[in-house]
Amino acid sequence: MHISEQYIRAFPEYEEVFAEDIERHRRHFLPICSINLKCLFPEKDQWVHFVSVKEIYEGTVGQMTSAFHTEWTQEDSIAFDVVDGKYRFAGDWNYFLIEQEEQVNAEYEQLKAAGDKQYLKLKKVKNQIDSLKTVYAENEQDYEARKQFYKQEQKVHPYSSDEPMKSVQEVMESWQSYQEKGWGITYPEINGLLEDLDLRSEQIQKIFQEHGDSEEEYRTFESTNLLSVPHRPDGSVFPYIGALTGYYFQAYGSDWMYLFYDESLQTAVICLEYT
């Protein structure tokens, strides 16, 4: 499956993806790819975006911040309001643990000074935040290197990183190393970026044929490893848009990233899956 270049944008700029508070969104998110739904539904002139998060490393995104979860922003599930074709994070920013750094540090120092042993619990959270700061930096650096590689070579680096990459040169050296080791190259089917759109890829169609799954059954996503799938108020699953391989775009990416979008709710949801 191939879609017209006018309907797809690789590595869009933050200003093209986010409606407001650009720097706050830049702190946490990585824009991977934008598509116009006209490529699937000719009557719809609507841009939606595949967006990853810098927090991906060990465990799940949002696992330590359940107090700030919402109906669609949960563990490994992030929701956005869609405003004129751009995103606005639809949740409390404290969903991202790193946002609580100042508060945690202040409480830690107060409890420690008072001799309250509860500071030991906060020390674990403080250490976790310090680790996440490193993860954020490594994911962003690797993403930027891959982005520049794409601009230079017009193709993604279709492998995970052994170590976070810091430059186009490191991406090229990694690509050459994989080739010397005899690794084959399988680029994502759809414009070299996406694995699937609306269950129309050859890979998904092959699954239907081999396993006898119906399209209707698959759209429940019960056969996946997703921790949660966004549901409308009536209980039906959000319309599915597509999926990509997350670790092709950052140091610690998901195996698959799914995009769901409900036009009536003007809400897009990114869900992360690991096999």
mmCIF file of C-alpha atoms in Angstrom:
data_model
loop_
_atom_site.group_PDB
_atom_site.id
_atom_site.type_symbol
_atom_site.label_atom_id
_atom_site.label_comp_id
_atom_site.label_asym_id
_atom_site.label_seq_id
_atom_site.Cartn_x
_atom_site.Cartn_y
_atom_site.Cartn_z
ATOM 1 C CA MET A 1 0.000 0.000 0.000
ATOM 2 C CA HIS A 2 1.283 3.444 -0.929
ATOM 3 C CA ILE A 3 -0.343 6.802 -0.351
ATOM 4 C CA SER A 4 0.242 10.064 -2.175
ATOM 5 C CA GLU A 5 3.024 12.200 -0.741
ATOM 6 C CA GLN A 6 0.569 15.087 -0.337
ATOM 7 C CA TYR A 7 -1.180 13.099 2.390
ATOM 8 C CA ILE A 8 1.826 12.182 4.528
ATOM 9 C CA ARG A 9 4.541 14.120 6.357
ATOM 10 C CA ALA A 10 7.526 12.412 7.944
ATOM 11 C CA PHE A 11 9.018 13.950 11.085
ATOM 12 C CA PRO A 12 6.784 17.053 11.102
ATOM 13 C CA GLU A 13 7.841 20.062 13.122
ATOM 14 C CA TYR A 14 6.292 20.667 16.550
ATOM 15 C CA GLU A 15 4.483 23.759 15.275
ATOM 16 C CA GLU A 16 2.769 21.607 12.622
ATOM 17 C CA VAL A 17 1.548 19.085 15.192
ATOM 18 C CA PHE A 18 0.661 20.957 18.376
ATOM 19 C CA ALA A 19 -1.942 23.695 18.715
ATOM 20 C CA GLU A 20 -0.503 25.599 21.679
ATOM 21 C CA ASP A 21 2.044 25.528 24.507
ATOM 22 C CA ILE A 22 4.619 24.229 22.031
ATOM 23 C CA GLU A 23 7.518 24.068 24.495
ATOM 24 C CA ARG A 24 5.515 22.042 27.033
ATOM 25 C CA HIS A 25 4.611 19.541 24.317
ATOM 26 C CA ARG A 26 8.195 19.566 23.031
ATOM 27 C CA ARG A 27 9.381 18.537 26.483
ATOM 28 C CA HIS A 28 7.481 15.242 26.401
ATOM 29 C CA PHE A 29 6.582 14.285 22.826
ATOM 30 C CA LEU A 30 8.261 13.217 19.584
ATOM 31 C CA PRO A 31 6.338 13.901 16.326
ATOM 32 C CA ILE A 32 6.804 10.890 14.043
ATOM 33 C CA CYS A 33 4.425 11.196 11.136
ATOM 34 C CA SER A 34 1.307 13.096 10.054
ATOM 35 C CA ILE A 35 -1.323 11.853 7.634
ATOM 36 C CA ASN A 36 -4.353 13.454 6.054
ATOM 37 C CA LEU A 37 -7.383 11.177 6.324
ATOM 38 C CA LYS A 38 -8.196 11.914 2.683
ATOM 39 C CA CYS A 39 -5.809 9.088 1.863
ATOM 40 C CA LEU A 40 -8.306 6.715 3.503
ATOM 41 C CA PHE A 41 -11.569 8.593 3.284
ATOM 42 C CA PRO A 42 -11.754 11.067 0.352
ATOM 43 C CA GLU A 43 -14.493 13.092 2.050
ATOM 44 C CA LYS A 44 -12.349 13.834 5.131
ATOM 45 C CA ASP A 45 -9.799 16.665 4.964
ATOM 46 C CA GLN A 46 -8.322 16.121 8.439
ATOM 47 C CA TRP A 47 -4.718 15.868 9.626
ATOM 48 C CA VAL A 48 -3.897 13.454 12.452
ATOM 49 C CA HIS A 49 -0.497 12.682 13.908
ATOM 50 C CA PHE A 50 1.509 9.726 15.149
ATOM 51 C CA VAL A 51 3.247 11.056 18.252
ATOM 52 C CA SER A 52 5.564 9.160 20.581
ATOM 53 C CA VAL A 53 6.714 10.022 24.098
ATOM 54 C CA LYS A 54 10.174 10.579 25.542
ATOM 55 C CA GLU A 55 9.301 8.748 28.760
ATOM 56 C CA ILE A 56 9.432 5.265 27.179
ATOM 57 C CA TYR A 57 12.068 3.102 28.841
ATOM 58 C CA GLU A 58 11.283 0.499 31.508
ATOM 59 C CA GLY A 59 7.790 -0.300 32.686
ATOM 60 C CA THR A 60 4.894 1.634 31.230
ATOM 61 C CA VAL A 61 4.376 5.317 30.550
ATOM 62 C CA GLY A 62 2.230 6.753 33.341
ATOM 63 C CA GLN A 63 2.611 3.743 35.628
ATOM 64 C CA MET A 64 3.578 5.854 38.659
ATOM 65 C CA THR A 65 0.998 8.593 38.137
ATOM 66 C CA SER A 66 -2.370 6.811 38.277
ATOM 67 C CA ALA A 67 -3.849 9.714 40.269
ATOM 68 C CA PHE A 68 -3.640 11.772 37.083
ATOM 69 C CA HIS A 69 -5.093 9.204 34.677
ATOM 70 C CA THR A 70 -8.256 10.040 32.744
ATOM 71 C CA GLU A 71 -10.682 8.026 30.654
ATOM 72 C CA TRP A 72 -8.277 7.837 27.708
ATOM 73 C CA THR A 73 -4.922 8.890 29.179
ATOM 74 C CA GLN A 74 -3.774 5.832 31.117
ATOM 75 C CA GLU A 75 -0.765 3.498 31.195
ATOM 76 C CA ASP A 76 0.782 3.458 27.718
ATOM 77 C CA SER A 77 -2.225 5.388 26.395
ATOM 78 C CA ILE A 78 -2.115 9.141 25.712
ATOM 79 C CA ALA A 79 -5.051 11.248 24.537
ATOM 80 C CA PHE A 80 -5.085 14.533 22.639
ATOM 81 C CA ASP A 81 -7.769 17.050 21.858
ATOM 82 C CA VAL A 82 -7.734 17.761 18.116
ATOM 83 C CA VAL A 83 -7.968 21.485 17.364
ATOM 84 C CA ASP A 84 -7.990 22.497 13.681
ATOM 85 C CA GLY A 85 -5.817 19.542 12.732
ATOM 86 C CA LYS A 86 -3.383 19.960 15.619
ATOM 87 C CA TYR A 87 -3.023 18.274 19.013
ATOM 88 C CA ARG A 88 -3.359 19.473 22.577
ATOM 89 C CA PHE A 89 -2.506 17.025 25.354
ATOM 90 C CA ALA A 90 -5.815 16.029 26.947
ATOM 91 C CA GLY A 91 -4.729 15.441 30.503
ATOM 92 C CA ASP A 92 -2.968 16.767 33.571
ATOM 93 C CA TRP A 93 0.722 17.339 32.856
ATOM 94 C CA ASN A 94 1.491 15.581 36.146
ATOM 95 C CA TYR A 95 0.715 12.381 34.238
ATOM 96 C CA PHE A 96 4.383 12.649 33.305
ATOM 97 C CA LEU A 97 6.357 11.936 36.465
ATOM 98 C CA ILE A 98 9.149 14.278 35.483
ATOM 99 C CA GLU A 99 6.720 17.210 35.814
ATOM 100 C CA GLN A 100 6.634 16.563 39.562
ATOM 101 C CA GLU A 101 10.387 17.030 40.035
ATOM 102 C CA GLU A 102 10.226 20.383 41.811
ATOM 103 C CA GLN A 103 7.464 19.282 44.183
ATOM 104 C CA VAL A 104 9.119 15.931 44.968
ATOM 105 C CA ASN A 105 12.505 17.542 45.646
ATOM 106 C CA ALA A 106 10.958 20.119 47.976
ATOM 107 C CA GLU A 107 8.996 17.516 49.948
ATOM 108 C CA TYR A 108 12.061 15.261 50.092
ATOM 109 C CA GLU A 109 14.230 18.000 51.612
ATOM 110 C CA GLN A 110 11.529 18.975 54.119
ATOM 111 C CA LEU A 111 10.976 15.409 55.348
ATOM 112 C CA LYS A 112 14.691 14.670 55.500
ATOM 113 C CA ALA A 113 15.376 17.847 57.487
ATOM 114 C CA ALA A 114 12.585 16.939 59.899
ATOM 115 C CA GLY A 115 13.968 13.434 60.385
ATOM 116 C CA ASP A 116 10.787 11.893 58.975
ATOM 117 C CA LYS A 117 11.675 8.510 57.476
ATOM 118 C CA GLN A 118 8.966 8.996 54.855
ATOM 119 C CA TYR A 119 11.685 10.811 52.928
ATOM 120 C CA LEU A 120 13.066 7.391 51.991
ATOM 121 C CA LYS A 121 9.975 6.677 49.908
ATOM 122 C CA LEU A 122 10.363 9.996 48.167
ATOM 123 C CA LYS A 123 14.018 9.222 47.551
ATOM 124 C CA LYS A 124 12.933 6.347 45.293
ATOM 125 C CA VAL A 125 10.669 8.684 43.346
ATOM 126 C CA LYS A 126 13.440 11.278 43.185
ATOM 127 C CA ASN A 127 15.849 8.668 41.790
ATOM 128 C CA GLN A 128 13.229 7.583 39.265
ATOM 129 C CA ILE A 129 12.828 11.159 38.065
ATOM 130 C CA ASP A 130 16.610 11.528 37.749
ATOM 131 C CA SER A 131 16.689 8.353 35.631
ATOM 132 C CA LEU A 132 13.847 9.629 33.463
ATOM 133 C CA LYS A 133 15.736 12.850 32.769
ATOM 134 C CA THR A 134 18.485 10.727 31.217
ATOM 135 C CA VAL A 135 15.944 8.665 29.282
ATOM 136 C CA TYR A 136 14.274 11.809 27.931
ATOM 137 C CA ALA A 137 17.619 13.123 26.708
ATOM 138 C CA GLU A 138 18.617 9.820 25.087
ATOM 139 C CA ASN A 139 15.271 9.353 23.342
ATOM 140 C CA GLU A 140 15.336 12.917 22.038
ATOM 141 C CA GLN A 141 18.933 12.672 20.856
ATOM 142 C CA ASP A 142 18.338 9.361 19.089
ATOM 143 C CA TYR A 143 15.126 10.704 17.526
ATOM 144 C CA GLU A 144 16.896 13.809 16.197
ATOM 145 C CA ALA A 145 19.688 11.695 14.707
ATOM 146 C CA ARG A 146 17.159 9.427 12.985
ATOM 147 C CA LYS A 147 15.212 12.456 11.796
ATOM 148 C CA GLN A 148 18.304 13.917 10.156
ATOM 149 C CA PHE A 149 19.149 10.508 8.664
ATOM 150 C CA TYR A 150 15.672 10.397 7.116
ATOM 151 C CA LYS A 151 16.047 13.876 5.666
ATOM 152 C CA GLN A 152 19.418 12.916 4.224
ATOM 153 C CA GLU A 153 18.611 9.417 2.944
ATOM 154 C CA GLN A 154 14.812 9.584 2.528
ATOM 155 C CA LYS A 155 14.383 6.365 4.493
ATOM 156 C CA VAL A 156 14.107 5.355 8.118
ATOM 157 C CA HIS A 157 16.739 3.363 9.982
ATOM 158 C CA PRO A 158 14.704 0.120 10.211
ATOM 159 C CA TYR A 159 16.430 -1.274 13.295
ATOM 160 C CA SER A 160 16.427 -0.681 17.022
ATOM 161 C CA SER A 161 19.397 1.011 18.664
ATOM 162 C CA ASP A 162 22.044 -1.035 20.477
ATOM 163 C CA GLU A 163 22.913 2.237 22.203
ATOM 164 C CA PRO A 164 21.249 5.652 21.853
ATOM 165 C CA MET A 165 22.581 7.313 18.728
ATOM 166 C CA LYS A 166 23.757 10.918 18.829
ATOM 167 C CA SER A 167 24.344 11.886 15.189
ATOM 168 C CA VAL A 168 23.533 11.083 11.572
ATOM 169 C CA GLN A 169 26.971 9.518 11.334
ATOM 170 C CA GLU A 170 26.181 7.084 14.133
ATOM 171 C CA VAL A 171 22.897 6.153 12.455
ATOM 172 C CA MET A 172 24.729 5.515 9.182
ATOM 173 C CA GLU A 173 27.385 3.440 10.946
ATOM 174 C CA SER A 174 24.671 1.438 12.695
ATOM 175 C CA TRP A 175 22.879 0.857 9.379
ATOM 176 C CA GLN A 176 26.128 -0.314 7.743
ATOM 177 C CA SER A 177 26.929 -2.567 10.721
ATOM 178 C CA TYR A 178 23.595 -4.343 10.415
ATOM 179 C CA GLN A 179 24.246 -4.898 6.721
ATOM 180 C CA GLU A 180 27.717 -6.314 7.352
ATOM 181 C CA LYS A 181 26.186 -8.734 9.861
ATOM 182 C CA GLY A 182 23.825 -9.968 7.173
ATOM 183 C CA TRP A 183 20.638 -8.399 8.495
ATOM 184 C CA GLY A 184 17.991 -7.948 5.827
ATOM 185 C CA ILE A 185 16.138 -4.708 5.263
ATOM 186 C CA THR A 186 12.365 -4.643 5.587
ATOM 187 C CA TYR A 187 11.067 -1.107 5.462
ATOM 188 C CA PRO A 188 7.562 -0.323 6.699
ATOM 189 C CA GLU A 189 5.073 -1.071 3.958
ATOM 190 C CA ILE A 190 3.315 2.271 3.760
ATOM 191 C CA ASN A 191 5.639 4.946 2.360
ATOM 192 C CA GLY A 192 8.507 3.426 4.343
ATOM 193 C CA LEU A 193 7.030 4.840 7.571
ATOM 194 C CA LEU A 194 3.835 3.058 8.614
ATOM 195 C CA GLU A 195 3.112 -0.610 9.120
ATOM 196 C CA ASP A 196 -0.615 -0.282 8.563
ATOM 197 C CA LEU A 197 -3.463 2.106 7.789
ATOM 198 C CA ASP A 198 -7.058 1.135 8.529
ATOM 199 C CA LEU A 199 -6.210 -2.622 8.322
ATOM 200 C CA ARG A 200 -5.382 -2.258 4.624
ATOM 201 C CA SER A 201 -1.734 -3.356 4.706
ATOM 202 C CA GLU A 202 -0.631 -6.660 3.206
ATOM 203 C CA GLN A 203 0.658 -7.766 6.603
ATOM 204 C CA ILE A 204 -2.710 -7.348 8.310
ATOM 205 C CA GLN A 205 -4.614 -8.865 5.409
ATOM 206 C CA LYS A 206 -2.291 -11.882 5.582
ATOM 207 C CA ILE A 207 -3.124 -12.286 9.273
ATOM 208 C CA PHE A 208 -6.817 -12.360 8.402
ATOM 209 C CA GLN A 209 -6.224 -15.057 5.801
ATOM 210 C CA GLU A 210 -3.938 -17.229 7.924
ATOM 211 C CA HIS A 211 -5.849 -17.024 11.202
ATOM 212 C CA GLY A 212 -9.361 -16.599 9.964
ATOM 213 C CA ASP A 213 -9.884 -13.394 11.920
ATOM 214 C CA SER A 214 -12.525 -11.049 10.627
ATOM 215 C CA GLU A 215 -11.966 -7.327 10.302
ATOM 216 C CA GLU A 216 -14.754 -6.733 12.802
ATOM 217 C CA GLU A 217 -13.088 -9.014 15.367
ATOM 218 C CA TYR A 218 -9.698 -7.393 14.908
ATOM 219 C CA ARG A 219 -11.105 -3.896 15.424
ATOM 220 C CA THR A 220 -11.819 -4.802 19.052
ATOM 221 C CA PHE A 221 -8.016 -5.133 19.463
ATOM 222 C CA GLU A 222 -8.568 -7.880 22.023
ATOM 223 C CA SER A 223 -5.993 -9.990 20.174
ATOM 224 C CA THR A 224 -3.238 -7.420 20.796
ATOM 225 C CA ASN A 225 -1.063 -6.784 23.861
ATOM 226 C CA LEU A 226 -2.463 -3.291 24.371
ATOM 227 C CA LEU A 227 -3.097 -2.511 28.045
ATOM 228 C CA SER A 228 -6.120 -0.442 27.107
ATOM 229 C CA VAL A 229 -8.052 0.532 24.003
ATOM 230 C CA PRO A 230 -10.004 3.814 23.842
ATOM 231 C CA HIS A 231 -13.767 3.376 23.981
ATOM 232 C CA ARG A 232 -16.521 5.855 23.234
ATOM 233 C CA PRO A 233 -19.177 6.578 25.864
ATOM 234 C CA ASP A 234 -21.430 3.993 24.174
ATOM 235 C CA GLY A 235 -18.742 1.317 24.673
ATOM 236 C CA SER A 236 -17.607 1.049 21.058
ATOM 237 C CA VAL A 237 -13.911 1.267 20.205
ATOM 238 C CA PHE A 238 -12.559 4.499 18.743
ATOM 239 C CA PRO A 239 -12.042 4.305 14.973
ATOM 240 C CA TYR A 240 -8.585 2.881 14.276
ATOM 241 C CA ILE A 241 -6.323 4.874 11.944
ATOM 242 C CA GLY A 242 -3.021 2.997 11.725
ATOM 243 C CA ALA A 243 0.162 1.722 13.343
ATOM 244 C CA LEU A 244 3.933 1.968 13.106
ATOM 245 C CA THR A 245 7.041 0.383 14.659
ATOM 246 C CA GLY A 246 7.982 2.652 17.552
ATOM 247 C CA TYR A 247 11.642 1.692 17.967
ATOM 248 C CA TYR A 248 12.459 2.807 14.411
ATOM 249 C CA PHE A 249 12.181 6.376 15.660
ATOM 250 C CA GLN A 250 13.829 6.605 19.088
ATOM 251 C CA ALA A 251 16.246 4.831 21.401
ATOM 252 C CA TYR A 252 13.619 3.156 23.592
ATOM 253 C CA GLY A 253 10.524 2.867 21.452
ATOM 254 C CA SER A 254 7.463 0.651 21.591
ATOM 255 C CA ASP A 255 7.162 -2.379 19.357
ATOM 256 C CA TRP A 256 3.976 -0.972 17.857
ATOM 257 C CA MET A 257 2.258 2.377 18.228
ATOM 258 C CA TYR A 258 -1.439 2.576 17.369
ATOM 259 C CA LEU A 259 -3.388 5.713 16.504
ATOM 260 C CA PHE A 260 -7.126 5.985 17.154
ATOM 261 C CA TYR A 261 -9.241 9.017 16.294
ATOM 262 C CA ASP A 262 -12.874 9.825 17.028
ATOM 263 C CA GLU A 263 -14.101 12.698 14.896
ATOM 264 C CA SER A 264 -17.267 13.312 16.919
ATOM 265 C CA LEU A 265 -15.250 13.638 20.138
ATOM 266 C CA GLN A 266 -12.375 15.454 18.415
ATOM 267 C CA THR A 267 -10.023 13.176 20.331
ATOM 268 C CA ALA A 268 -6.987 11.199 19.152
ATOM 269 C CA VAL A 269 -5.402 8.481 21.291
ATOM 270 C CA ILE A 270 -1.945 6.956 20.946
ATOM 271 C CA CYS A 271 -1.554 3.438 22.407
ATOM 272 C CA LEU A 272 1.770 1.654 22.883
ATOM 273 C CA GLU A 273 2.242 -2.100 22.533
ATOM 274 C CA TYR A 274 5.093 -4.435 23.449
ATOM 275 C CA THR A 275 5.372 -8.074 22.412
#
